[in-house]
Coordinates of C-alpha atoms in Angstrom, one line a residue:
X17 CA 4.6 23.9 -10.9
X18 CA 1.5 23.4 -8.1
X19 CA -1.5 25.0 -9.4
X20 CA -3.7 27.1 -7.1
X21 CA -6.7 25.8 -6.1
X22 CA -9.1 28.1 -8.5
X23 CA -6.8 26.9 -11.0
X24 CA -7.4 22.9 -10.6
X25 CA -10.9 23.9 -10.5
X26 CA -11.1 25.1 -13.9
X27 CA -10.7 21.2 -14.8
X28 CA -13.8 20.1 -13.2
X29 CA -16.7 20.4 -14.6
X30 CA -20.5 19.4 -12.7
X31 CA -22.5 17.1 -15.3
X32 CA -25.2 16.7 -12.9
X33 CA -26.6 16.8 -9.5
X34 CA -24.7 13.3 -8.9
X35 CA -21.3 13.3 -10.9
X36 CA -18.5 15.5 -11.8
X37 CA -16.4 15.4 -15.2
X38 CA -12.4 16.0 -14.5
X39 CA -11.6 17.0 -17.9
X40 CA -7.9 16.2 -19.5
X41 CA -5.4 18.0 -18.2
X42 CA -6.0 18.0 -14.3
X43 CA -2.5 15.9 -14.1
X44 CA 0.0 15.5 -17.2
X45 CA -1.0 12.5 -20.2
X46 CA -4.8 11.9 -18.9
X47 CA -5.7 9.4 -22.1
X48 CA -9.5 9.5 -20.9
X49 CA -11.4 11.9 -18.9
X50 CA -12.2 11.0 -15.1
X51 CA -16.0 11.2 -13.4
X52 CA -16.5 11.0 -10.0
X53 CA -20.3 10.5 -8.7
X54 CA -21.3 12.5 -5.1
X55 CA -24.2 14.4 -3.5
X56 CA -23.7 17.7 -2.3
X57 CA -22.4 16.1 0.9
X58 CA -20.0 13.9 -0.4
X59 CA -19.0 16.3 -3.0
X60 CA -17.6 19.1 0.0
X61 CA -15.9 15.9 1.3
X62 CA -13.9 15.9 -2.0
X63 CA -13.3 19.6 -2.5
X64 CA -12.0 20.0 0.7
X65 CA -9.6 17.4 0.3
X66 CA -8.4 19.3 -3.0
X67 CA -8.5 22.5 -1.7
X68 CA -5.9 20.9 1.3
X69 CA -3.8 19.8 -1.1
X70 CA -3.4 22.5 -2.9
X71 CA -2.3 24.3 0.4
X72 CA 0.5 21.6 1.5
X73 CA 1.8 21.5 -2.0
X74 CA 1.0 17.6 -2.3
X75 CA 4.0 17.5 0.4
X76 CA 3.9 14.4 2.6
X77 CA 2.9 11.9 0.3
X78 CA -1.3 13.6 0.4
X79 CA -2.7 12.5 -3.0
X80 CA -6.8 13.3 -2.8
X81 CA -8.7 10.7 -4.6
X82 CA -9.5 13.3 -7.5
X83 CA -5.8 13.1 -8.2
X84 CA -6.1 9.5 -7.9
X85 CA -8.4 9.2 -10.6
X86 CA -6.8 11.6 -12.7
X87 CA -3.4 9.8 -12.8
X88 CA -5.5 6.4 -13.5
X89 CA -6.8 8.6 -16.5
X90 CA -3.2 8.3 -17.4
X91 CA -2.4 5.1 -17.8
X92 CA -1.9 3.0 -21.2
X93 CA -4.5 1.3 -22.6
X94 CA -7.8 2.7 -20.3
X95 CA -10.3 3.3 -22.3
X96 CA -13.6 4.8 -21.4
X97 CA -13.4 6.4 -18.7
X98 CA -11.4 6.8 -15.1
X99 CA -14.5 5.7 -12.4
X100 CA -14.9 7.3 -8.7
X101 CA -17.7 5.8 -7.0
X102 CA -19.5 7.8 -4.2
X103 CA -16.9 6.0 -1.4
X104 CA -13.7 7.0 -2.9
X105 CA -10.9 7.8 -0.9
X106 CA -7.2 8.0 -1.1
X107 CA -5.5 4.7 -1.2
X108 CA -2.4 2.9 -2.5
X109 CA -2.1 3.9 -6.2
X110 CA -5.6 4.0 -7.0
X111 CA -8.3 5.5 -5.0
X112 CA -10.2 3.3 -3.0
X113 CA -13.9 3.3 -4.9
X114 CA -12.3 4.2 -8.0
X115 CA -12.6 1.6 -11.1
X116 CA -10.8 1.3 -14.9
X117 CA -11.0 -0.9 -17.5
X118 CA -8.3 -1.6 -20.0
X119 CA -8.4 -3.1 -23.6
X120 CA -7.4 -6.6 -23.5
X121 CA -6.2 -6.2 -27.9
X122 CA -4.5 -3.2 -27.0
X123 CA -0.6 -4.1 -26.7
X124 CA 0.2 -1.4 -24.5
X125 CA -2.6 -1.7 -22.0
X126 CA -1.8 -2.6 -18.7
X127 CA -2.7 -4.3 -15.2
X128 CA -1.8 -2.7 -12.2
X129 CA -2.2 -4.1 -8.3
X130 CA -2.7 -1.1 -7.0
X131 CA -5.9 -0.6 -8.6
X132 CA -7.2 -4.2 -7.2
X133 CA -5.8 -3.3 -3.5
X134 CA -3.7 -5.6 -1.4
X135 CA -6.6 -7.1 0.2
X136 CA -7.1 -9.4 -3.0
X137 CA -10.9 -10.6 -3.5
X138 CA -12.0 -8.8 -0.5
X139 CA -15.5 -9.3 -0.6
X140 CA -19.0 -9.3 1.3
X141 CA -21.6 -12.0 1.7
X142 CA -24.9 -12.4 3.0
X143 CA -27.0 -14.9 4.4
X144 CA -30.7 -15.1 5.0
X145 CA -32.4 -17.2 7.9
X146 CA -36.0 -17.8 8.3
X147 CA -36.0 -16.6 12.1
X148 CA -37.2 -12.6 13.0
X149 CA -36.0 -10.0 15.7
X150 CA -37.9 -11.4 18.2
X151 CA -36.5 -14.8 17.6
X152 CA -33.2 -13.7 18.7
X153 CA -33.5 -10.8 21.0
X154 CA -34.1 -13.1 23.9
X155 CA -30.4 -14.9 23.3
X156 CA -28.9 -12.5 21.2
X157 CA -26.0 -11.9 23.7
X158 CA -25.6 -15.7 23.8
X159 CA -25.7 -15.9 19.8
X160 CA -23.3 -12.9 19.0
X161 CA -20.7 -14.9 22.2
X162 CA -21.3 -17.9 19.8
X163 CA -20.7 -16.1 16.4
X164 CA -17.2 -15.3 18.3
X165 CA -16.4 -18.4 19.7
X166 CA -17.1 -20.2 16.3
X167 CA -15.5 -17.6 14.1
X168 CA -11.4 -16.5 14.9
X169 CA -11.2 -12.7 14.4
X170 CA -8.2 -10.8 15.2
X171 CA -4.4 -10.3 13.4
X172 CA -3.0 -12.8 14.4
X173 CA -6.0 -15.3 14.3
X174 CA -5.8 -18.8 13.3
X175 CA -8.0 -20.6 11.6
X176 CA -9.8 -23.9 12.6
X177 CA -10.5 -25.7 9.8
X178 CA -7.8 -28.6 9.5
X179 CA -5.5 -27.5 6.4
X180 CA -2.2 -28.9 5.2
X181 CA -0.1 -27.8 2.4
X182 CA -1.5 -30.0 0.1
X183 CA -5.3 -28.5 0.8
X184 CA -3.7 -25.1 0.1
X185 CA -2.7 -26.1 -3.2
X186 CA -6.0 -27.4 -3.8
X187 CA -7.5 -24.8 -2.4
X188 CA -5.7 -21.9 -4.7
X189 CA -6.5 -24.0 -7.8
X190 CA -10.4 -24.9 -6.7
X191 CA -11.6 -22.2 -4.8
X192 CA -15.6 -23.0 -3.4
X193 CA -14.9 -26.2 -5.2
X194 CA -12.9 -27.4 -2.5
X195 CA -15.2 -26.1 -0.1
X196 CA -18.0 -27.8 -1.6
X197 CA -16.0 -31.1 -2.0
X198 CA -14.8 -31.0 2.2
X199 CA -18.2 -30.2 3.2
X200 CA -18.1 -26.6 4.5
X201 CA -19.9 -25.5 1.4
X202 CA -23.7 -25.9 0.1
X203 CA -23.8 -27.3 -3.6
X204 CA -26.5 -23.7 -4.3
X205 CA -24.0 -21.6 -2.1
X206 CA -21.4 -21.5 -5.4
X207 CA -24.3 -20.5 -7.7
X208 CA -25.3 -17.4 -5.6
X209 CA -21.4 -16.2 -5.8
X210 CA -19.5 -14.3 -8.4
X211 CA -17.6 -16.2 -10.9
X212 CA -19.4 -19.2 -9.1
X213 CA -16.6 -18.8 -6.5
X214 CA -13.8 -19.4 -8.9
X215 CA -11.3 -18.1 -11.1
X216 CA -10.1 -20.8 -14.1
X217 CA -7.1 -19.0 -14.9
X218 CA -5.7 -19.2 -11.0
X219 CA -2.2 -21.0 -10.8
X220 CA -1.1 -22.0 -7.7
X221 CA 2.6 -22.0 -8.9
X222 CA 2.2 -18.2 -9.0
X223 CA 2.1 -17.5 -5.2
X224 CA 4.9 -17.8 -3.5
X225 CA 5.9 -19.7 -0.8
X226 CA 5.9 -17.0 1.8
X227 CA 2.5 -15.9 0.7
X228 CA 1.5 -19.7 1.3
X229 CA 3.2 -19.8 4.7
X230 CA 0.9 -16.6 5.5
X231 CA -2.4 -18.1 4.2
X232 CA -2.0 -21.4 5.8
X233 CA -2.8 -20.7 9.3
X234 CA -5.4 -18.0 8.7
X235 CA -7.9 -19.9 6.2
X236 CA -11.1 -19.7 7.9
X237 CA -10.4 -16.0 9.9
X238 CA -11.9 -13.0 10.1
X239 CA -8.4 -10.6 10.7
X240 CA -8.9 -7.1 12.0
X241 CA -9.5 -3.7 11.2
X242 CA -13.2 -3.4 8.9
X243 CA -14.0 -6.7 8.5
X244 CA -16.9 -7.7 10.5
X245 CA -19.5 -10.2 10.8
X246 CA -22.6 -8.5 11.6
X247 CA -26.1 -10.3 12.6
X248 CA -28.4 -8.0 10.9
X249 CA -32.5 -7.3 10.5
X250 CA -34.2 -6.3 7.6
X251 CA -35.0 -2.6 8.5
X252 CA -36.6 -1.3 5.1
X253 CA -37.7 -3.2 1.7
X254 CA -37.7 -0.6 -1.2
X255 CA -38.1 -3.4 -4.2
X256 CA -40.3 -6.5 -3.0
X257 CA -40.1 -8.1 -6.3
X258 CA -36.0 -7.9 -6.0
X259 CA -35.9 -8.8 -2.2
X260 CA -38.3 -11.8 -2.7
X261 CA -36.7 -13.3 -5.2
X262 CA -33.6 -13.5 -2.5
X263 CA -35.9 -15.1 -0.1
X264 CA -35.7 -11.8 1.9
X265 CA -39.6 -11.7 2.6
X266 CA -41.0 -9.4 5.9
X267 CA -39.1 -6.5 7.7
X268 CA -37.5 -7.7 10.8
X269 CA -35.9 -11.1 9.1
X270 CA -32.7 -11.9 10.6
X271 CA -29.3 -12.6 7.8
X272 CA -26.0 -12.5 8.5
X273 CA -23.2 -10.6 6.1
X274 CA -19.6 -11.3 6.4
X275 CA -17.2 -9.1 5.1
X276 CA -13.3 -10.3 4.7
X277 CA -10.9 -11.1 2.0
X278 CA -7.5 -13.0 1.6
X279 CA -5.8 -12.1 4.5
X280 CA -2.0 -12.1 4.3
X281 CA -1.8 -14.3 1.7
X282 CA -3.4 -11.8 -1.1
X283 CA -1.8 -9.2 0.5
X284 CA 2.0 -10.8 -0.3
X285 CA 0.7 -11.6 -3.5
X286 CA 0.6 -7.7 -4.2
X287 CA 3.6 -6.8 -2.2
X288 CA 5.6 -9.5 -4.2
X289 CA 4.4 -8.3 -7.7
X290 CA 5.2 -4.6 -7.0
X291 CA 8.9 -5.9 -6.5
X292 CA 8.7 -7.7 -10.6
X293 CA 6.6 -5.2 -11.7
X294 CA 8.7 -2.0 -10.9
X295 CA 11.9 -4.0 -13.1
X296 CA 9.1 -4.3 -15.7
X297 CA 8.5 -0.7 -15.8
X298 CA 12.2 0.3 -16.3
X299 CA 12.8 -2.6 -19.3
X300 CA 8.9 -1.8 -21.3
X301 CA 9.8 2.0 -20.5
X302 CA 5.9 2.5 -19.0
X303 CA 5.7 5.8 -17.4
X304 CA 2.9 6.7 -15.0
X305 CA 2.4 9.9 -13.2
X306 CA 2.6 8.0 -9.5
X307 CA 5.4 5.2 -8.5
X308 CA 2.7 4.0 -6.4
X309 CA 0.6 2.6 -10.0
X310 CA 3.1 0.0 -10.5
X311 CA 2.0 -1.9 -13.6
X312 CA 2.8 -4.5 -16.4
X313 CA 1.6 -4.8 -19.9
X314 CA -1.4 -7.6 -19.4
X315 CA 0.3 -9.3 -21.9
X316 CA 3.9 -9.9 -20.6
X317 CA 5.1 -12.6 -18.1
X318 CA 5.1 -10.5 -15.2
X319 CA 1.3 -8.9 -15.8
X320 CA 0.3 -12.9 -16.7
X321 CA 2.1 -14.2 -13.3
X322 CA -0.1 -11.0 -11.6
X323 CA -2.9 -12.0 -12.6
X324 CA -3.0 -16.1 -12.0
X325 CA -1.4 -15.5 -8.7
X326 CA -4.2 -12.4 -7.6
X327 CA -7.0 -15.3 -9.3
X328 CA -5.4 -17.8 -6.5
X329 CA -5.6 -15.1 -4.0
X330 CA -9.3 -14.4 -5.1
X331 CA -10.2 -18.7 -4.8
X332 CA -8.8 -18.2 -1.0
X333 CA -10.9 -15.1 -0.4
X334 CA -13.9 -16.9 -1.9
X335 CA -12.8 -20.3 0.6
X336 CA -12.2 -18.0 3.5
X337 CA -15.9 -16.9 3.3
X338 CA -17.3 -20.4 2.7
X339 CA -15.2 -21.5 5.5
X340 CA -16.7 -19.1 7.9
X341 CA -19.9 -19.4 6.5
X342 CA -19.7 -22.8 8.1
X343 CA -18.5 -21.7 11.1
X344 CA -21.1 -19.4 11.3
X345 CA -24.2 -21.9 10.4
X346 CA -22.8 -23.7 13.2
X347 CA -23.2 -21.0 15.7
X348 CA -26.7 -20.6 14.9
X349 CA -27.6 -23.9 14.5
X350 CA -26.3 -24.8 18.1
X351 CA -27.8 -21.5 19.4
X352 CA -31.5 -22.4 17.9
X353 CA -30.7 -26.1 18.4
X354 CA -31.6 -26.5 15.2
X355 CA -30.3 -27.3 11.5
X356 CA -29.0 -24.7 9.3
X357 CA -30.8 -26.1 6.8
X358 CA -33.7 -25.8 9.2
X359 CA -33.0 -22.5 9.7
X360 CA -32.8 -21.6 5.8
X361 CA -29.7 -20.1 6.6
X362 CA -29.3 -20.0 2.5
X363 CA -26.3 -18.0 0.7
X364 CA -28.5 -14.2 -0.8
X365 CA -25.2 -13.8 -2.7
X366 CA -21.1 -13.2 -2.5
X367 CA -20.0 -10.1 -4.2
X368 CA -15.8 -9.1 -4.6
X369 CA -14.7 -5.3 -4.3
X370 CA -10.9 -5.7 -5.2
X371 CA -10.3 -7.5 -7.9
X372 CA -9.5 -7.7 -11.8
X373 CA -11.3 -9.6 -14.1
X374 CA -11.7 -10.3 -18.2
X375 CA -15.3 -9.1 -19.1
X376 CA -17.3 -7.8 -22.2
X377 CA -18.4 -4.3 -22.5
X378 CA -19.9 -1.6 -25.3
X379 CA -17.3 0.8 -25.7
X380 CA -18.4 3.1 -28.5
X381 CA -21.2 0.7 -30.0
X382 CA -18.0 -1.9 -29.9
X383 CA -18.2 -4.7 -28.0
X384 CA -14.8 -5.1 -26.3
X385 CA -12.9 -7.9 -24.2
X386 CA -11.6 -5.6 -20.8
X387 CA -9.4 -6.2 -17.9
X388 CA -11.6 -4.1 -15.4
X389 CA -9.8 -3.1 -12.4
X390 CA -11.9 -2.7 -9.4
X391 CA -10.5 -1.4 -6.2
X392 CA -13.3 -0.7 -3.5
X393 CA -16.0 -1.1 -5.8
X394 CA -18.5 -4.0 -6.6
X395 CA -19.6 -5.9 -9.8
X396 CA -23.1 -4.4 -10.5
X397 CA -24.5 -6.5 -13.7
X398 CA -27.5 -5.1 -14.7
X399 CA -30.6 -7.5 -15.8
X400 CA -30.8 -10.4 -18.5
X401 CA -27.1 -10.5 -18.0
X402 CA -25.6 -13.8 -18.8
X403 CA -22.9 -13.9 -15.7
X404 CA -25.8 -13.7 -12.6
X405 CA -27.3 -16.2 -11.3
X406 CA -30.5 -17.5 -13.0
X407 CA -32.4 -16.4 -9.8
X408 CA -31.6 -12.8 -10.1
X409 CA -31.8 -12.6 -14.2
X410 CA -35.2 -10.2 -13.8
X411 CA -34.1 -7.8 -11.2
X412 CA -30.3 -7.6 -11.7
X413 CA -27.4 -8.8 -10.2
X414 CA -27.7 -8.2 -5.8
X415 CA -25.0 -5.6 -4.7
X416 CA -24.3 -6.0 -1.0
X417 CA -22.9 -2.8 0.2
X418 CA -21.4 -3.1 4.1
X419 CA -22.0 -0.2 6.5
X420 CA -19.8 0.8 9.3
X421 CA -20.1 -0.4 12.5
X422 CA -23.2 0.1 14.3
X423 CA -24.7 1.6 11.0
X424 CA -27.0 0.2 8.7
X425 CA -25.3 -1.9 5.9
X426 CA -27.8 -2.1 2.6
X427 CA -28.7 -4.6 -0.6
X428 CA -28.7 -3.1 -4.2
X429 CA -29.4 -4.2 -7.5
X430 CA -27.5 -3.5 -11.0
X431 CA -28.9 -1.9 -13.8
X432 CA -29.2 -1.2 -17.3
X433 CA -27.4 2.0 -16.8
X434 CA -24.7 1.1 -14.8
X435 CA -23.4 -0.9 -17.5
X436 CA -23.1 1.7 -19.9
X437 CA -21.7 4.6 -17.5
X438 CA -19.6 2.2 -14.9
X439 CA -18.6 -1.0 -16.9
X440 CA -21.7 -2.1 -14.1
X441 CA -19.7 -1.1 -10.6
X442 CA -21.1 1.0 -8.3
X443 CA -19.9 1.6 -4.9
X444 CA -18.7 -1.0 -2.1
X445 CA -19.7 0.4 1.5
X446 CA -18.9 3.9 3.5
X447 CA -15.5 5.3 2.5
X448 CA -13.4 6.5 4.9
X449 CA -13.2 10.4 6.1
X450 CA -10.8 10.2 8.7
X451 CA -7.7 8.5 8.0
X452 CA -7.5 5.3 10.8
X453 CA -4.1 7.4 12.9
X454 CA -6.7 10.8 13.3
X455 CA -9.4 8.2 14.0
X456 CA -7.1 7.4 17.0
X457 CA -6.7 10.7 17.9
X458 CA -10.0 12.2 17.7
X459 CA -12.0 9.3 19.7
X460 CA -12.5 7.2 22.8
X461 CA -12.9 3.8 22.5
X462 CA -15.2 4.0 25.1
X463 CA -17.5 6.3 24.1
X464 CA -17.7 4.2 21.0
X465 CA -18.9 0.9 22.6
X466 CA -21.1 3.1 24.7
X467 CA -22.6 4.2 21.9
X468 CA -23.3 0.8 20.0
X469 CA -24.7 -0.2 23.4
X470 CA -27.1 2.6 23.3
X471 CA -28.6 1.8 19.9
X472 CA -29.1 -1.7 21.2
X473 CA -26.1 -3.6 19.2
X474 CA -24.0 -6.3 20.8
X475 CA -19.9 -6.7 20.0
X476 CA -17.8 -8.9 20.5
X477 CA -14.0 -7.4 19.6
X478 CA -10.2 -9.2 20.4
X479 CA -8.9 -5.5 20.7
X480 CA -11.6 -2.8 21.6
X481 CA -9.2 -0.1 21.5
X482 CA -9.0 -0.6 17.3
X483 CA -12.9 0.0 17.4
X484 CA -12.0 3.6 17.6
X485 CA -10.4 3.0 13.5
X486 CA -13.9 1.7 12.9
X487 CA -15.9 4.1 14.6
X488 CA -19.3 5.2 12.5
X489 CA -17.6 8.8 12.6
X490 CA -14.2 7.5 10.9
X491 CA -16.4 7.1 7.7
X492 CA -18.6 8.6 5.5
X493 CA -22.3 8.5 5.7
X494 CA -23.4 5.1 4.0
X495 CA -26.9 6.3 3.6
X496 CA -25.5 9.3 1.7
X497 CA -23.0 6.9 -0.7
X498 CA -26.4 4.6 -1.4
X499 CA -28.7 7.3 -2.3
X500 CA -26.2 8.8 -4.4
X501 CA -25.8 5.2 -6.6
X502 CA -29.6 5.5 -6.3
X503 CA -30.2 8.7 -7.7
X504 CA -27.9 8.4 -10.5
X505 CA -29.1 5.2 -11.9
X506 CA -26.0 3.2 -11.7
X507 CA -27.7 0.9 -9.0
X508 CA -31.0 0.3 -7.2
X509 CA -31.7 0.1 -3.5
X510 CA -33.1 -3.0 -2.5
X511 CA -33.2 -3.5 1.2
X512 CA -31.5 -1.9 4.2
X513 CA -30.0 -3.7 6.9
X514 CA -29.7 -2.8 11.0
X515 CA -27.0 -4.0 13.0
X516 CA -27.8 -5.7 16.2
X517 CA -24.6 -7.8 16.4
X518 CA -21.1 -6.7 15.8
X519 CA -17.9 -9.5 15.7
X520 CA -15.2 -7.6 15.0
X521 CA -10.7 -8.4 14.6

């Protein structure tokens, strides 16, 4: 029976000004309780999309996020609690922005692809030069044509760093290892990276051969829709302890963040794991409240094959990046002629927002060995942690969360209490608003390029009609998801970042 919308409201309860409690019993066998973090803005995003819901019936497939992390609440094994960071949205299974964590000892707990996302290890990076604003508003047209020429965007976009089978293979297994042993890598680029830019447990053997006949081509691409890479200036330093110890040192520094993950290859990797996993289901009897949270218990073949094939997806991610962080110290370098190395065009740090991983966490006063799921939402140690870099072991772990196009994009840090109320996540970049078909609809891809001329920002697109899925106004407001992390402890702003070049799929 659908419940009116006073009625689901009765199940959520405000903790305070920053998160919501969705107490047990919002959807059928909730094993935890969900929380979902917002500001008042980003909170009348959510209700609405409740409160729509409730009027369609959930006809047409509509699932809001809050149902999202409800039905998460559901499944065997989470413990703690069911996570929506300030950028949730609806997505496949889980939420996008929502995170889990389930007990490794636990026989019944589970791993699910849908709450690491198709787009396996997709993931942001940024890079720091020594050069200002004014160092490259005189040939910034000529840098950003560069940046394009250097770097192939686009869906169908091949990549050009030589790869054969064989490399692939290696490449699965390695990750920034093989990067670092062919020379597009920096020895300190792997220690600035999470999980040093490779998974152990990854086994090639595990992806199959149409995922590696998908992957081959593209190694080294940017693909389409929000991934970007963005020249960016330092617009605002809010902790110049933190932001020094990156080497980010006056406003107006130039970096560069890319933003991309594992391209067709990690997405075949899901779509080929849903197929086993579904069987799984059916013979382990697992029931969940949504076909589309297709799991396996972690500790049966298919849930084991998951999870070394979505660690070989997460070493291509982690290549892909290195590989265009090559490309793109080239640009530069021939831009400036200069040297990268010249140009301190040094690795800040390499953060994943879809991924799964084994980690330790307090649940209870008990230290407990997790799978944590996180599906649009970044790894946010907090300081003295033993996994970040030595570099950062004072301030926290650096959180890079992407804006939108043409809006500011901004660095965090982890913190103490993110690790107790978040498994230390916080949030990964804007969320959507508009769903990419009404984005469509609703604007004109020229007025969008008009606009990001108007503010003074350069693009370079294959296909400017698909800037109108990625227009500022197809998200929500970054600024608003930041200061929301901010406010409720789970992470610190560090520096914000202003667009002035956009090279976009």
């Amino acid at each position: 029976m659908t419940r009116t919308y006073q009625e689901e409201l009765e199940y959520l309860e405000q903790i305070n000004p920053y998160s919501w409690r969705i107490k047990k019993g919002f959807v059928p066998n909730m094993k935890v309780e969900g929380v979902f973090y917002v500001n008042d803005h980003l909170k009348d995003l959510m209700f609405e999309e409740l409160r729509n819901s409730c009027k369609t019936g959930g006809i047409g497939g509509f699932l809001p996020g809050m149902k999202q992390i409800a039905n998460v609440a559901a499944l065997p094994g989470i413990v703690g609690k069911s996570v929506g960071l300030p950028d949730v949205h609806s997505g496949y299974g889980f939420a996008i922005g929502n995170m889990a964590a389930f007990d490794m000892n636990d026989p019944e707990a589970i791993v699910s692809p849908g709450g690491v996302g198709f787009d396996i290890n997709c993931g942001v990076r940024l890079l720091r030069t020594n050069l200002s604003e004014k160092d490259v508003l005189p040939v910034k047209e000529q840098l950003a044509q560069s940046l394009f020429d250097h770097i192939p965007v686009g869906v169908g976009s091949k990549g050009v760093i030589p790869m054969s089978a064989h490399d692939l293979e290696e490449a699965l297994e390695m990750g920034m290892d093989w990067s670092l042993r062919e020379g597009y890598s920096w020895a300190e680029d792997k220690e600035h990276c999470e999980e040093y830019g490779r998974m152990l447990q990854a086994d090639p053997s595990k992806v199959s051969d149409r995922a590696k006949k998908r992957g081959l081509p593209q190694l080294g691409t940017l693909g389409a829709g929000n991934h970007y890479a963005e020249i960016q200036v330092v617009d605002e330093i809010y902790d110049k302890y933190a932001a020094s110890k990156m080497g980010v040192d006056f406003k107006g520094q130039v970096c560069i963040m890319i933003h991309c993950g594992s391209r067709g290859l990690g997405h075949q990797v899901a779509t080929d794991s849903l197929v086993t996993m579904e069987k799984a289901m059916k013979r382990d009897k697992i029931e969940t409240n949504d076909r589309q949270l297709a799991c396996a218990r972690i500790n049966s073949p298919e849930g084991q094959d998951y999870l070394k094939g979505m660690c070989a997806a997460a070493n291509y991610a982690w290549v892909n990046r290195s590989s265009m962080t090559f490309l793109a110290r080239q640009a530069f370098a021939k831009t400036f002629n200069s040297t990268p190395d010249d140009l301190d065009m040094h690795l800040i740090y390499d953060v994943s927002h879809n991924i799964a991983k084994v980690e330790e966490h307090l649940i209870d006063g008990k230290l407990k060995t997790l799978l944590v799921h996180r599906k649009g939402s970044t790894r946010a140690f907090g300081p003295n942690h033993p996994l970040i870099p030595v570099d950062y072991q004072l301030t926290g772990q650096p959180v890079l969360i992407g804006g939108t196009m043409g809006t500011c994009s901004y660095v965090l840090t982890g913190t103490d209490e993110g690790m107790k109320n978040t498994f230390g996540s916080t949030c990964h970049g804007a969320g959507r608003a508009l769903s990419r078909a009404k984005s469509r609809r609703n604007l004109d891809w020229h007025d969008v390029l008009k606009e990001l001329e108007d503010k003074g920002i350069s693009i370079r697109v294959a296909s400017p009609k698909l800037v109108m899925e990625e227009a500022p106004d197809s998200y929500k407001n970054v600024t608003d998801v930041v200061e929301t992390c901010h406010m409720a402890g789970i992470s610190k702003k560090c520096i914000k970042l202003r667009p002035i070049a956009v090279i976009k799929g």
